[in-house]
PDB file of C-alpha atoms in Angstrom:
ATOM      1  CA  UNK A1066      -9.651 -12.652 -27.743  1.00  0.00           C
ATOM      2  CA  UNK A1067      -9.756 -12.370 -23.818  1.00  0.00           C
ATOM      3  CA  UNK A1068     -11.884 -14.930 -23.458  1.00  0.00           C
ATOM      4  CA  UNK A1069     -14.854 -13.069 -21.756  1.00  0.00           C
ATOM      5  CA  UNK A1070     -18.426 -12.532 -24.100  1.00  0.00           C
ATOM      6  CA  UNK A1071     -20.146  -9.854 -23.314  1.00  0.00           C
ATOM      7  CA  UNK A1072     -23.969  -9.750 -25.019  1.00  0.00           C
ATOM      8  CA  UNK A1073     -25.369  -8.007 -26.353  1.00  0.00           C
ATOM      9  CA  UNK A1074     -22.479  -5.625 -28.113  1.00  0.00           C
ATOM     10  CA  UNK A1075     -25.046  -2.843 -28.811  1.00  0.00           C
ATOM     11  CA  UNK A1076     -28.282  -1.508 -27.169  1.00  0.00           C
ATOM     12  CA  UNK A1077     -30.563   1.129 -27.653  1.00  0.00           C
ATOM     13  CA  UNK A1078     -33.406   1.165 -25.406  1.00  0.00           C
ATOM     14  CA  UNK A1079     -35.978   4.063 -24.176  1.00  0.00           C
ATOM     15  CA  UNK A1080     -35.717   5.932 -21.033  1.00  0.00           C
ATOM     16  CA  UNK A1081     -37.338   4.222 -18.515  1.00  0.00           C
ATOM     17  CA  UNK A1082     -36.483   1.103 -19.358  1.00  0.00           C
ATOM     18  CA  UNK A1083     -35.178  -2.105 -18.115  1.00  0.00           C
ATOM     19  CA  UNK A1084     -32.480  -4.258 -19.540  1.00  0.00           C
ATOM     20  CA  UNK A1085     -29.849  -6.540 -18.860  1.00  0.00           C
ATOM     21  CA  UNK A1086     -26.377  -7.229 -19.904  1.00  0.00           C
ATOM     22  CA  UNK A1087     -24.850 -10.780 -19.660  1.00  0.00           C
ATOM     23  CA  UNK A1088     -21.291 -11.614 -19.140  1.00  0.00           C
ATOM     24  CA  UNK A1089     -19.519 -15.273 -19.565  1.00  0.00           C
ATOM     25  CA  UNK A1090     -16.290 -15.195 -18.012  1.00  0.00           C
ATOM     26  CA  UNK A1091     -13.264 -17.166 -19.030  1.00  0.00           C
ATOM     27  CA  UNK A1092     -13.422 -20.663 -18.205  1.00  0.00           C
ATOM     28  CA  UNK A1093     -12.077 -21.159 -14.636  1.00  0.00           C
ATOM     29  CA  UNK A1094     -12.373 -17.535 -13.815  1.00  0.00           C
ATOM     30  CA  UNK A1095     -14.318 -17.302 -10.762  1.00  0.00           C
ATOM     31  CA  UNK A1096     -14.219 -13.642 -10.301  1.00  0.00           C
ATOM     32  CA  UNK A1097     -16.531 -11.350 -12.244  1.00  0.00           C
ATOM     33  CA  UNK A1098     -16.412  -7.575 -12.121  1.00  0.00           C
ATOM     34  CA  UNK A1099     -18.605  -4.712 -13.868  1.00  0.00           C
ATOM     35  CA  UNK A1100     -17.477  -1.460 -14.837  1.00  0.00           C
ATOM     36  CA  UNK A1101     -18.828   1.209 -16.273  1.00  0.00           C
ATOM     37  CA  UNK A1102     -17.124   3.448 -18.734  1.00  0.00           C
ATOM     38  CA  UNK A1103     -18.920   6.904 -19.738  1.00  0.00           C
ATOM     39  CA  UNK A1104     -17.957   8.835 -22.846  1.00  0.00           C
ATOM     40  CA  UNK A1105     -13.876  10.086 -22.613  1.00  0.00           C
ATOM     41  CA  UNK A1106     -14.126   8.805 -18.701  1.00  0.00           C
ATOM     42  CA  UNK A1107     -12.176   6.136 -15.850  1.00  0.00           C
ATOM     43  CA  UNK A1108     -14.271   3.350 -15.694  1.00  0.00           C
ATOM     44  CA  UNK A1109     -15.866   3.522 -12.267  1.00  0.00           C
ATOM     45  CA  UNK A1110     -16.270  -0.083 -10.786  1.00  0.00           C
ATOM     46  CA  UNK A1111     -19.853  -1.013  -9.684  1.00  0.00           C
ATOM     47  CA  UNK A1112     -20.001  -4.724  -8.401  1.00  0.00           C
ATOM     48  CA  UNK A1113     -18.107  -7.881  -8.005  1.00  0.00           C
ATOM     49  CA  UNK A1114     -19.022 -11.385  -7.560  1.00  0.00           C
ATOM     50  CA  UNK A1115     -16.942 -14.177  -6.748  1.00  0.00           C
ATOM     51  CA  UNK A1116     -18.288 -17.799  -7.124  1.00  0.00           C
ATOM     52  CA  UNK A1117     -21.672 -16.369  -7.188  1.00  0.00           C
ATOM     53  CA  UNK A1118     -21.425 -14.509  -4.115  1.00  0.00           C
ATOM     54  CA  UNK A1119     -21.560 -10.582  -3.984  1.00  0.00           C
ATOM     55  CA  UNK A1120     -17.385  -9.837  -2.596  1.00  0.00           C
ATOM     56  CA  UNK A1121     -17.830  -5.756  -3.661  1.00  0.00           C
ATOM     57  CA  UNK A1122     -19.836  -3.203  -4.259  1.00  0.00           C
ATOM     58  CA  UNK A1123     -18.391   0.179  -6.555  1.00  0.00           C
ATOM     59  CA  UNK A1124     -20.567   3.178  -7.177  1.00  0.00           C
ATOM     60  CA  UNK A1125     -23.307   0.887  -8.306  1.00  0.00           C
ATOM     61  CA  UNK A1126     -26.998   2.731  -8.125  1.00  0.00           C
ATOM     62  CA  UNK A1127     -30.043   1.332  -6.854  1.00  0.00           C
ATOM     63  CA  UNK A1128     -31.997   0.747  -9.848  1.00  0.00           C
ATOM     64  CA  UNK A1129     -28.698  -1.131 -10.912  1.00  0.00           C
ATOM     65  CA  UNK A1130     -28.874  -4.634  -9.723  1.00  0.00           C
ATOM     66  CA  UNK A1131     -26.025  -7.972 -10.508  1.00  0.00           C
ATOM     67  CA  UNK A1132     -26.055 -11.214  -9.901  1.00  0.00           C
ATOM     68  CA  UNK A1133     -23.550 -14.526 -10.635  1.00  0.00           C
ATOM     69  CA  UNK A1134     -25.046 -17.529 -11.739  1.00  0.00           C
ATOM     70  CA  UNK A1135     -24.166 -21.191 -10.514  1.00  0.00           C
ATOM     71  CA  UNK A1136     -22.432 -21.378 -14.005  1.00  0.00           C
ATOM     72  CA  UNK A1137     -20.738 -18.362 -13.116  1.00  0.00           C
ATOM     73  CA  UNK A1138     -22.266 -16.151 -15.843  1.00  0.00           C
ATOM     74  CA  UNK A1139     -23.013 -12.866 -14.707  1.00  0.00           C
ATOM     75  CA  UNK A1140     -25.601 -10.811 -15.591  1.00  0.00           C
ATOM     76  CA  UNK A1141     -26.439  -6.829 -14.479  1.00  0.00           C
ATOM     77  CA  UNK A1142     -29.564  -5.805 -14.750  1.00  0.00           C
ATOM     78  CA  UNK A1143     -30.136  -1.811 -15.138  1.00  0.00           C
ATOM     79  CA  UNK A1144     -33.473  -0.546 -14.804  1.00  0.00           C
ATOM     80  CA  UNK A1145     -35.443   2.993 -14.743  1.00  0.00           C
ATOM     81  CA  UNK A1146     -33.516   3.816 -16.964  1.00  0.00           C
ATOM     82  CA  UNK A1147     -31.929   7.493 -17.382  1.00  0.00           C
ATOM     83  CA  UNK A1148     -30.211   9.420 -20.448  1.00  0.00           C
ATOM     84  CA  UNK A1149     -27.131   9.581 -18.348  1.00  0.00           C
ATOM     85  CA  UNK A1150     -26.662   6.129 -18.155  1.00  0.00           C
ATOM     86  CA  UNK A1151     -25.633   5.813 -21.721  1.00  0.00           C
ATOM     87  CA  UNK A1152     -22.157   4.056 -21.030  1.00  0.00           C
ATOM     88  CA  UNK A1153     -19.905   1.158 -22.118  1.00  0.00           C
ATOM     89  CA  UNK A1154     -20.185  -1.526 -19.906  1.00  0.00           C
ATOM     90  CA  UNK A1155     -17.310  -3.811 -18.752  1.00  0.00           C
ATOM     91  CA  UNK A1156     -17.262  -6.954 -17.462  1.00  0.00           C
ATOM     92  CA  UNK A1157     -14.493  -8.780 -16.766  1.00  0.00           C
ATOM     93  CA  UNK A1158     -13.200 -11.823 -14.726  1.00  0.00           C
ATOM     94  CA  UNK A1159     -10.376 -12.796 -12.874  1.00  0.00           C
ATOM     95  CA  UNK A1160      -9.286 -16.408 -11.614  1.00  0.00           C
ATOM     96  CA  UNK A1161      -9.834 -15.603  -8.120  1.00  0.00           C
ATOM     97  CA  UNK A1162      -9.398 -13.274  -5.113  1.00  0.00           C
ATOM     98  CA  UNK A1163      -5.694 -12.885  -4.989  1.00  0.00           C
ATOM     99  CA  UNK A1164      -2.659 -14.670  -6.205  1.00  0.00           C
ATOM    100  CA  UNK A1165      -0.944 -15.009  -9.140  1.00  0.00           C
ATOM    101  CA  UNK A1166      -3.964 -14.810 -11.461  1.00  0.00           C
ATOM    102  CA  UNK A1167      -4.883 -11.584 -10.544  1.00  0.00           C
ATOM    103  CA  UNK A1168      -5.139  -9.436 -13.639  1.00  0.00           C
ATOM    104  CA  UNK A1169      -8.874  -8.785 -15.185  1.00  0.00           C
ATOM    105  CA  UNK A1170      -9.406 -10.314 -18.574  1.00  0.00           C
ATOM    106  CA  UNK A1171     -12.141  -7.716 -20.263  1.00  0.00           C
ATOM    107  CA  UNK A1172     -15.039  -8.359 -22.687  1.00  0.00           C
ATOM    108  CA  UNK A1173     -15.790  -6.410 -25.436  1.00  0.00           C
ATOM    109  CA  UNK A1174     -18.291  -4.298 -23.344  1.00  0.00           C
ATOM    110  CA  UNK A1175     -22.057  -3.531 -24.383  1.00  0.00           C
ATOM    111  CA  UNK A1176     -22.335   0.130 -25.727  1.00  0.00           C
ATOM    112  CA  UNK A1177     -25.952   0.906 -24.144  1.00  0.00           C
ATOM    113  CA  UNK A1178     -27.320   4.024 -25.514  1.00  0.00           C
ATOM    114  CA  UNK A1179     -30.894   5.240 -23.693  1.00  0.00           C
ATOM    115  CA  UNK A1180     -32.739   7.905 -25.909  1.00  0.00           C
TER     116      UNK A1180
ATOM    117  CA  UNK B 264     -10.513   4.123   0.826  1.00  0.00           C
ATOM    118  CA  UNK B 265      -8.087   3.328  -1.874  1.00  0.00           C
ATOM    119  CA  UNK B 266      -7.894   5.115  -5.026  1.00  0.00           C
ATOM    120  CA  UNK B 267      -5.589   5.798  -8.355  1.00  0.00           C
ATOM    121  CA  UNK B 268      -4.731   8.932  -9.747  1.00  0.00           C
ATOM    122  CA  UNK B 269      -3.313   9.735 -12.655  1.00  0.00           C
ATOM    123  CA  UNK B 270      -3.035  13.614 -13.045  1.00  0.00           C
ATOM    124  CA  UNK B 271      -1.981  13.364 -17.028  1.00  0.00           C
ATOM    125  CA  UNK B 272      -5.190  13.812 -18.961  1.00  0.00           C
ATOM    126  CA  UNK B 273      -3.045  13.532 -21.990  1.00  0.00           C
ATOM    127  CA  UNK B 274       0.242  13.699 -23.553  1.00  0.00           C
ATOM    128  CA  UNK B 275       2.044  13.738 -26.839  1.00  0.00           C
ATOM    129  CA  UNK B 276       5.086  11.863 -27.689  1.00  0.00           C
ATOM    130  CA  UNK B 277       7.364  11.466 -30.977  1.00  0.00           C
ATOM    131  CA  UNK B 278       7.602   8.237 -32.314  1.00  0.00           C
ATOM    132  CA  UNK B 279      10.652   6.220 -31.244  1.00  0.00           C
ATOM    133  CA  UNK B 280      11.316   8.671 -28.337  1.00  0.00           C
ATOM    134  CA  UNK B 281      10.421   7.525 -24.527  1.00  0.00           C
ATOM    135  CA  UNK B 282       7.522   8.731 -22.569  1.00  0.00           C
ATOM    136  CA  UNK B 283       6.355   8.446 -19.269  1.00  0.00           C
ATOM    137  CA  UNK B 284       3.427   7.848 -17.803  1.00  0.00           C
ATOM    138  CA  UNK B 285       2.687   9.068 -14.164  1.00  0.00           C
ATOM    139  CA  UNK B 286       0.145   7.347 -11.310  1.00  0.00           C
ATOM    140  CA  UNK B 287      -0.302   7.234  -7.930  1.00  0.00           C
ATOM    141  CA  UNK B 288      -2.193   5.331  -5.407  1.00  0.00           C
ATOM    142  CA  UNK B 289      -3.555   5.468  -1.837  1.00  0.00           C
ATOM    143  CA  UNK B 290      -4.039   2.116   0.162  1.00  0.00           C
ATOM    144  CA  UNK B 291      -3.031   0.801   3.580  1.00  0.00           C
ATOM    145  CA  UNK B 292      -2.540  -2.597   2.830  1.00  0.00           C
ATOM    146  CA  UNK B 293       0.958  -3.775   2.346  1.00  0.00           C
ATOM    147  CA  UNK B 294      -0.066  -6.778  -0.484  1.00  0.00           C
ATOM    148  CA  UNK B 295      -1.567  -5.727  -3.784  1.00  0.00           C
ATOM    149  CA  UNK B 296      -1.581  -5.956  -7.376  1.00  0.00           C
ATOM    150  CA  UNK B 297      -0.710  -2.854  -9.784  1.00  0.00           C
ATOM    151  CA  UNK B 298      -1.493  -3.072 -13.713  1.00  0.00           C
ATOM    152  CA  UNK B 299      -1.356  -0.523 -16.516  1.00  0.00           C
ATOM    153  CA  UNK B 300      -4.421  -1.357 -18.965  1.00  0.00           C
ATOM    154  CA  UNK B 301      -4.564   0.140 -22.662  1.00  0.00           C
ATOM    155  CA  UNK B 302      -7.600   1.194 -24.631  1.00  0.00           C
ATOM    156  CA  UNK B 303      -6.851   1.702 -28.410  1.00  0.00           C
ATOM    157  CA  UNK B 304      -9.851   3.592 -29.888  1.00  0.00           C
ATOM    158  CA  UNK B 305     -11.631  -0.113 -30.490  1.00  0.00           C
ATOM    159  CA  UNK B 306     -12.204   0.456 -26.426  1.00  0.00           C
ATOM    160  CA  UNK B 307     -10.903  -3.002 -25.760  1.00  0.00           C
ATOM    161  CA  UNK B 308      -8.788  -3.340 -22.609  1.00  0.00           C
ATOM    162  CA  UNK B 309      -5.808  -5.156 -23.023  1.00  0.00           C
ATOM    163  CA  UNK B 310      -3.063  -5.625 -20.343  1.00  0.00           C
ATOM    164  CA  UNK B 311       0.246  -4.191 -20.680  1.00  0.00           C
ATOM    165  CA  UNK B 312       2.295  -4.704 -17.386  1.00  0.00           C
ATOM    166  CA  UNK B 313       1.604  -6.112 -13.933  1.00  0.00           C
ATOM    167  CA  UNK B 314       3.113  -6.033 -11.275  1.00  0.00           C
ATOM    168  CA  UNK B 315       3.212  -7.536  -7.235  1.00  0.00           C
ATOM    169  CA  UNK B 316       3.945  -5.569  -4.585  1.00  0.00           C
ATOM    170  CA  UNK B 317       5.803  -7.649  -2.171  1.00  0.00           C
ATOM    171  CA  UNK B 318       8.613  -7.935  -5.512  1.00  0.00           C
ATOM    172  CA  UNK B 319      11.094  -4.906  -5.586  1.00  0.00           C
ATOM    173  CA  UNK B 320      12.316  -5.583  -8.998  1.00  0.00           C
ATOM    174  CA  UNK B 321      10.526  -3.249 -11.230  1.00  0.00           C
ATOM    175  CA  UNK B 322       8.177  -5.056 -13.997  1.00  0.00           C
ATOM    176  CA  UNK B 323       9.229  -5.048 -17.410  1.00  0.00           C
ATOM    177  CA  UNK B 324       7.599  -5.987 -20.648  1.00  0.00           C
ATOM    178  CA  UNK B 325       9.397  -5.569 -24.124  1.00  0.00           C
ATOM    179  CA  UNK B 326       9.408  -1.481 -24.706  1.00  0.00           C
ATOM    180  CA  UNK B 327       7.040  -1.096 -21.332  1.00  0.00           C
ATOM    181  CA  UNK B 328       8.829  -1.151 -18.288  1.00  0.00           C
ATOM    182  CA  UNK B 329       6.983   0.241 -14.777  1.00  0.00           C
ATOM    183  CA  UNK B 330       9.149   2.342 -11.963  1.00  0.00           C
ATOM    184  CA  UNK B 331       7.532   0.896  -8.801  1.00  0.00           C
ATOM    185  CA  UNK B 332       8.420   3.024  -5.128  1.00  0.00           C
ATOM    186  CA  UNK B 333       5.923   1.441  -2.734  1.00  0.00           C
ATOM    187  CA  UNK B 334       6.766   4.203   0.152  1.00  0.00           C
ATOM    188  CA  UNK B 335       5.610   6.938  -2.903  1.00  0.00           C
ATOM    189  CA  UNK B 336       2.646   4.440  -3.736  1.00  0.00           C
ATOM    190  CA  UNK B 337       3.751   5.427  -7.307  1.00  0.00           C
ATOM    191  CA  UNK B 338       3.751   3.434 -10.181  1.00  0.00           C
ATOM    192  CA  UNK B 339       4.649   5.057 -13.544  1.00  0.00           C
ATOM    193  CA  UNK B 340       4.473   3.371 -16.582  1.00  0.00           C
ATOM    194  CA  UNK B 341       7.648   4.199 -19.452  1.00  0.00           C
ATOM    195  CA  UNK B 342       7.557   3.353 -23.182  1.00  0.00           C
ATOM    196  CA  UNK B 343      10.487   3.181 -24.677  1.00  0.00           C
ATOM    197  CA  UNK B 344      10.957   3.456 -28.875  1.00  0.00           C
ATOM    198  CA  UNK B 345       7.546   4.819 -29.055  1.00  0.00           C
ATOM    199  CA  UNK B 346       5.219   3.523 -32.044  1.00  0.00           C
ATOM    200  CA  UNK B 347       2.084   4.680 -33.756  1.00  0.00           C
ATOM    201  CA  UNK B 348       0.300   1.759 -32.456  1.00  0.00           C
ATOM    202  CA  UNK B 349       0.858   3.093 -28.749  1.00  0.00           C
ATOM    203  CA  UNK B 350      -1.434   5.618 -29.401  1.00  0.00           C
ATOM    204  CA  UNK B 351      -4.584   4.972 -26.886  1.00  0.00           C
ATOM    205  CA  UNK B 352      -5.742   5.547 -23.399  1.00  0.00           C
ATOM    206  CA  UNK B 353      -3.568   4.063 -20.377  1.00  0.00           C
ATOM    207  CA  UNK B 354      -5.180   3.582 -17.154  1.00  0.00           C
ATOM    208  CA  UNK B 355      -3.388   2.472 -14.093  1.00  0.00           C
ATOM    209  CA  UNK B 356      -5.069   0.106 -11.961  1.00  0.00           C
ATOM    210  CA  UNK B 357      -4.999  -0.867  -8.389  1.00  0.00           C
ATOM    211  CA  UNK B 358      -6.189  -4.790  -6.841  1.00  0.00           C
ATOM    212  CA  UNK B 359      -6.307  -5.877  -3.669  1.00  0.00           C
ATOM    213  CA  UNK B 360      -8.193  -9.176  -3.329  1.00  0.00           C
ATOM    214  CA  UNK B 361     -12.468  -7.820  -3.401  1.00  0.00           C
ATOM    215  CA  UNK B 362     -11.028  -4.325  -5.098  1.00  0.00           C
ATOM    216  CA  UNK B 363     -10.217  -3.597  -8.427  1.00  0.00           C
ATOM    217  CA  UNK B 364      -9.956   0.456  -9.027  1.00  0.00           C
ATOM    218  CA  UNK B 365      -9.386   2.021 -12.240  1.00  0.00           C
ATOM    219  CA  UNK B 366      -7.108   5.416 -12.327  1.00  0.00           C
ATOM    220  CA  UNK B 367      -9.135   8.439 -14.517  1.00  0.00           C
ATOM    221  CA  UNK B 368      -6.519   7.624 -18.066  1.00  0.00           C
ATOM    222  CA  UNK B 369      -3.909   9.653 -19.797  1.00  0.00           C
ATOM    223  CA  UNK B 370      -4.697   9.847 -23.459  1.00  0.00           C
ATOM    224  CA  UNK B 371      -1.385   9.392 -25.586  1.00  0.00           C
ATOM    225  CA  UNK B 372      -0.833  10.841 -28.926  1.00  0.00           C
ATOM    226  CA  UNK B 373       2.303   9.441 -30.750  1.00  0.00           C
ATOM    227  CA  UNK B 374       3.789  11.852 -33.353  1.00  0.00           C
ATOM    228  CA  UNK B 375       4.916  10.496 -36.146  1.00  0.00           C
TER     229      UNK B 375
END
Protein backbone atom coordinates (compact mmCIF):
# COMPACT_ATOMS: atom_id res chain seq x y z
CA UNK A 1 0.00 0.00 0.00
CA UNK A 2 1.57 3.41 -1.18
CA UNK A 3 -0.32 5.26 0.88
CA UNK A 4 -2.21 7.42 -1.75
CA UNK A 5 -6.41 6.63 -2.27
CA UNK A 6 -7.53 7.28 -5.29
CA UNK A 7 -11.71 7.26 -5.58
CA UNK A 8 -13.46 6.17 -7.16
CA UNK A 9 -11.48 2.84 -8.61
CA UNK A 10 -13.98 2.49 -11.52
CA UNK A 11 -16.17 4.85 -13.66
CA UNK A 12 -18.33 4.61 -16.43
CA UNK A 13 -19.96 7.69 -17.41
CA UNK A 14 -21.65 9.01 -20.87
CA UNK A 15 -20.01 11.16 -23.34
CA UNK A 16 -20.49 14.47 -22.52
CA UNK A 17 -20.21 14.24 -19.20
CA UNK A 18 -18.64 15.68 -16.20
CA UNK A 19 -16.88 13.95 -13.39
CA UNK A 20 -14.31 14.12 -10.96
CA UNK A 21 -11.63 12.02 -9.53
CA UNK A 22 -10.29 12.59 -5.94
CA UNK A 23 -6.89 11.87 -4.72
CA UNK A 24 -5.61 11.79 -0.84
CA UNK A 25 -2.03 11.85 -0.78
CA UNK A 26 0.20 10.30 1.81
CA UNK A 27 0.25 12.03 4.96
CA UNK A 28 2.95 14.77 4.82
CA UNK A 29 3.18 14.62 1.10
CA UNK A 30 2.72 18.01 -0.11
CA UNK A 31 3.15 17.39 -3.72
CA UNK A 32 0.34 15.97 -5.83
CA UNK A 33 0.66 15.01 -9.47
CA UNK A 34 -1.94 13.57 -12.16
CA UNK A 35 -1.19 11.40 -14.89
CA UNK A 36 -2.90 9.95 -17.34
CA UNK A 37 -2.30 6.51 -18.67
CA UNK A 38 -4.20 5.40 -22.04
CA UNK A 39 -4.55 1.77 -23.04
CA UNK A 40 -0.71 0.02 -23.68
CA UNK A 41 0.66 3.90 -23.38
CA UNK A 42 3.51 6.36 -21.17
CA UNK A 43 1.56 8.08 -18.84
CA UNK A 44 1.56 11.67 -20.03
CA UNK A 45 1.67 14.10 -16.96
CA UNK A 46 -1.16 16.74 -16.86
CA UNK A 47 -0.91 18.93 -13.61
CA UNK A 48 0.84 19.38 -10.37
CA UNK A 49 0.05 21.08 -7.24
CA UNK A 50 2.16 21.72 -4.43
CA UNK A 51 0.63 22.91 -1.06
CA UNK A 52 -2.41 23.80 -2.93
CA UNK A 53 -0.81 25.90 -5.39
CA UNK A 54 -0.71 25.00 -9.21
CA UNK A 55 3.69 24.37 -9.62
CA UNK A 56 3.01 22.51 -13.37
CA UNK A 57 1.05 22.08 -15.99
CA UNK A 58 1.54 18.58 -18.50
CA UNK A 59 -0.57 18.09 -21.57
CA UNK A 60 -3.63 18.80 -19.52
CA UNK A 61 -6.82 19.91 -21.90
CA UNK A 62 -9.10 22.61 -21.30
CA UNK A 63 -12.15 20.91 -20.35
CA UNK A 64 -9.69 19.18 -17.80
CA UNK A 65 -9.50 21.24 -14.73
CA UNK A 66 -7.39 20.33 -10.91
CA UNK A 67 -7.30 21.75 -7.93
CA UNK A 68 -5.48 21.02 -4.20
CA UNK A 69 -7.43 21.45 -1.29
CA UNK A 70 -6.27 23.17 2.09
CA UNK A 71 -6.17 19.47 3.33
CA UNK A 72 -4.14 18.76 0.48
CA UNK A 73 -6.57 16.38 -1.26
CA UNK A 74 -6.64 16.78 -4.79
CA UNK A 75 -9.27 16.47 -6.96
CA UNK A 76 -9.39 16.70 -11.17
CA UNK A 77 -12.29 17.42 -12.56
CA UNK A 78 -12.80 16.22 -16.40
CA UNK A 79 -15.63 17.49 -18.20
CA UNK A 80 -17.24 17.37 -21.91
CA UNK A 81 -16.39 14.43 -21.90
CA UNK A 82 -14.98 12.44 -25.11
CA UNK A 83 -14.63 8.55 -26.00
CA UNK A 84 -10.95 9.14 -26.17
CA UNK A 85 -10.59 10.06 -22.82
CA UNK A 86 -11.17 6.60 -21.55
CA UNK A 87 -7.80 6.31 -19.49
CA UNK A 88 -6.34 5.25 -16.12
CA UNK A 89 -5.78 8.03 -14.08
CA UNK A 90 -2.78 8.53 -11.71
CA UNK A 91 -2.33 10.49 -8.98
CA UNK A 92 0.39 10.50 -6.96
CA UNK A 93 2.29 12.61 -4.31
CA UNK A 94 5.59 13.38 -3.37
CA UNK A 95 6.96 15.03 -0.02
CA UNK A 96 7.96 18.10 -1.67
CA UNK A 97 9.72 19.94 -4.53
CA UNK A 98 13.15 18.48 -4.37
CA UNK A 99 15.31 16.70 -1.92
CA UNK A 100 15.62 13.53 -0.67
CA UNK A 101 11.91 12.63 -0.78
CA UNK A 102 11.60 12.93 -4.23
CA UNK A 103 10.16 9.73 -5.63
CA UNK A 104 6.15 9.67 -6.47
CA UNK A 105 4.18 7.32 -4.31
CA UNK A 106 1.10 6.22 -6.83
CA UNK A 107 -2.57 5.41 -6.10
CA UNK A 108 -4.33 2.76 -7.46
CA UNK A 109 -5.62 5.01 -10.34
CA UNK A 110 -9.44 5.38 -11.41
CA UNK A 111 -10.10 3.32 -14.67
CA UNK A 112 -12.68 5.93 -16.32
CA UNK A 113 -14.37 4.42 -19.22
CA UNK A 114 -16.79 7.10 -21.34
CA UNK A 115 -19.28 5.17 -23.68
CA UNK B 1 11.95 20.89 -22.79
CA UNK B 2 12.98 17.77 -21.04
CA UNK B 3 11.90 14.45 -22.01
CA UNK B 4 12.62 10.43 -21.56
CA UNK B 5 12.94 8.02 -24.13
CA UNK B 6 13.04 4.69 -24.02
CA UNK B 7 13.29 3.19 -27.62
CA UNK B 8 12.56 -0.66 -26.31
CA UNK B 9 8.86 -1.21 -26.78
CA UNK B 10 9.52 -4.64 -25.50
CA UNK B 11 11.85 -7.35 -24.81
CA UNK B 12 12.10 -10.96 -23.82
CA UNK B 13 14.42 -12.40 -21.36
CA UNK B 14 15.08 -16.08 -19.89
CA UNK B 15 14.60 -16.48 -16.44
CA UNK B 16 17.73 -16.20 -14.29
CA UNK B 17 19.66 -14.57 -17.21
CA UNK B 18 20.40 -10.56 -17.11
CA UNK B 19 18.65 -8.02 -19.15
CA UNK B 20 18.96 -4.59 -19.81
CA UNK B 21 16.90 -1.98 -20.01
CA UNK B 22 17.81 1.18 -22.13
CA UNK B 23 16.64 5.15 -21.51
CA UNK B 24 17.65 8.33 -22.24
CA UNK B 25 16.92 11.80 -21.27
CA UNK B 26 17.19 15.44 -22.42
CA UNK B 27 17.45 18.29 -19.73
CA UNK B 28 19.75 21.25 -19.09
CA UNK B 29 19.73 21.32 -15.58
CA UNK B 30 22.65 19.83 -13.81
CA UNK B 31 20.40 18.56 -10.43
CA UNK B 32 17.70 15.97 -10.91
CA UNK B 33 16.16 12.88 -9.87
CA UNK B 34 16.07 9.59 -12.17
CA UNK B 35 13.70 6.51 -11.19
CA UNK B 36 12.75 3.30 -12.98
CA UNK B 37 8.91 2.59 -12.08
CA UNK B 38 7.29 -1.01 -12.70
CA UNK B 39 3.76 -1.82 -13.72
CA UNK B 40 2.87 -5.57 -13.23
CA UNK B 41 -0.39 -6.20 -15.16
CA UNK B 42 -2.42 -5.02 -11.73
CA UNK B 43 -1.20 -1.38 -13.29
CA UNK B 44 0.11 -0.38 -9.92
CA UNK B 45 3.34 1.65 -10.00
CA UNK B 46 5.79 0.60 -7.71
CA UNK B 47 9.38 2.00 -7.45
CA UNK B 48 12.30 0.00 -8.26
CA UNK B 49 15.52 2.23 -8.21
CA UNK B 50 16.29 5.91 -7.74
CA UNK B 51 18.78 7.63 -8.20
CA UNK B 52 20.50 11.54 -7.66
CA UNK B 53 22.36 13.05 -10.05
CA UNK B 54 24.97 15.00 -8.32
CA UNK B 55 26.10 11.03 -6.85
CA UNK B 56 28.45 9.17 -9.38
CA UNK B 57 28.09 5.87 -7.76
CA UNK B 58 25.63 3.99 -9.77
CA UNK B 59 22.26 2.97 -7.75
CA UNK B 60 21.78 -0.44 -6.82
CA UNK B 61 18.90 -2.39 -5.42
CA UNK B 62 19.08 -6.26 -4.76
CA UNK B 63 19.02 -7.88 -8.56
CA UNK B 64 18.31 -4.09 -10.06
CA UNK B 65 21.21 -2.11 -10.43
CA UNK B 66 21.08 1.33 -12.85
CA UNK B 67 24.31 2.38 -15.19
CA UNK B 68 24.11 6.18 -14.76
CA UNK B 69 26.55 8.48 -17.51
CA UNK B 70 25.23 12.00 -16.91
CA UNK B 71 27.33 13.45 -20.10
CA UNK B 72 25.11 10.48 -22.21
CA UNK B 73 21.97 11.60 -20.06
CA UNK B 74 21.51 7.76 -20.03
CA UNK B 75 20.22 5.78 -17.46
CA UNK B 76 19.68 2.03 -18.12
CA UNK B 77 18.17 -0.11 -15.83
CA UNK B 78 19.88 -4.11 -15.49
CA UNK B 79 18.19 -7.12 -13.84
CA UNK B 80 20.21 -9.54 -12.89
CA UNK B 81 18.88 -13.49 -12.12
CA UNK B 82 15.77 -12.67 -13.91
CA UNK B 83 12.35 -14.02 -12.33
CA UNK B 84 8.84 -14.60 -13.52
CA UNK B 85 7.65 -11.97 -11.28
CA UNK B 86 9.77 -9.29 -13.33
CA UNK B 87 7.52 -9.64 -15.95
CA UNK B 88 5.70 -6.02 -16.38
CA UNK B 89 6.14 -2.65 -17.91
CA UNK B 90 9.32 -0.46 -16.84
CA UNK B 91 9.20 3.14 -17.36
CA UNK B 92 12.06 5.42 -16.72
CA UNK B 93 11.33 8.60 -15.18
CA UNK B 94 12.86 11.97 -15.05
CA UNK B 95 12.26 14.86 -11.81
CA UNK B 96 13.44 17.98 -11.51
CA UNK B 97 11.74 19.92 -8.70
CA UNK B 98 7.89 21.18 -10.63
CA UNK B 99 8.63 18.17 -13.39
CA UNK B 100 8.00 14.73 -13.21
CA UNK B 101 8.15 13.01 -16.93
CA UNK B 102 7.38 9.54 -17.61
CA UNK B 103 9.56 7.64 -20.51
CA UNK B 104 6.93 5.70 -23.23
CA UNK B 105 7.77 1.78 -21.24
CA UNK B 106 9.49 -1.32 -22.40
CA UNK B 107 7.25 -4.28 -21.87
CA UNK B 108 9.33 -7.33 -20.45
CA UNK B 109 8.49 -10.88 -20.99
CA UNK B 110 10.51 -13.34 -18.76
CA UNK B 111 10.86 -16.86 -20.26
CA UNK B 112 10.65 -19.39 -18.14
Amino acid sequence: DSGVTQTPKHLITATGQRVTLRCSPRSGDLSVYWYQQSLDQGLQFLIQYYNGEERAKGNILERFSAQQFPDLHSELNLSSLELGDSALYFCASSVGLGGAGTEAFFGQGTRLTVV
Amino acid sequence: AQTVTQSQPEMSVQEAETVTLSCTYDTSESDYYLFWYKQPPSRQMILVIRQEAYKQQNATENRFSVNFQKAAKSFSLKISDSQLGDAAMYFCAYHNFNKFYFGSGTKLNVKP
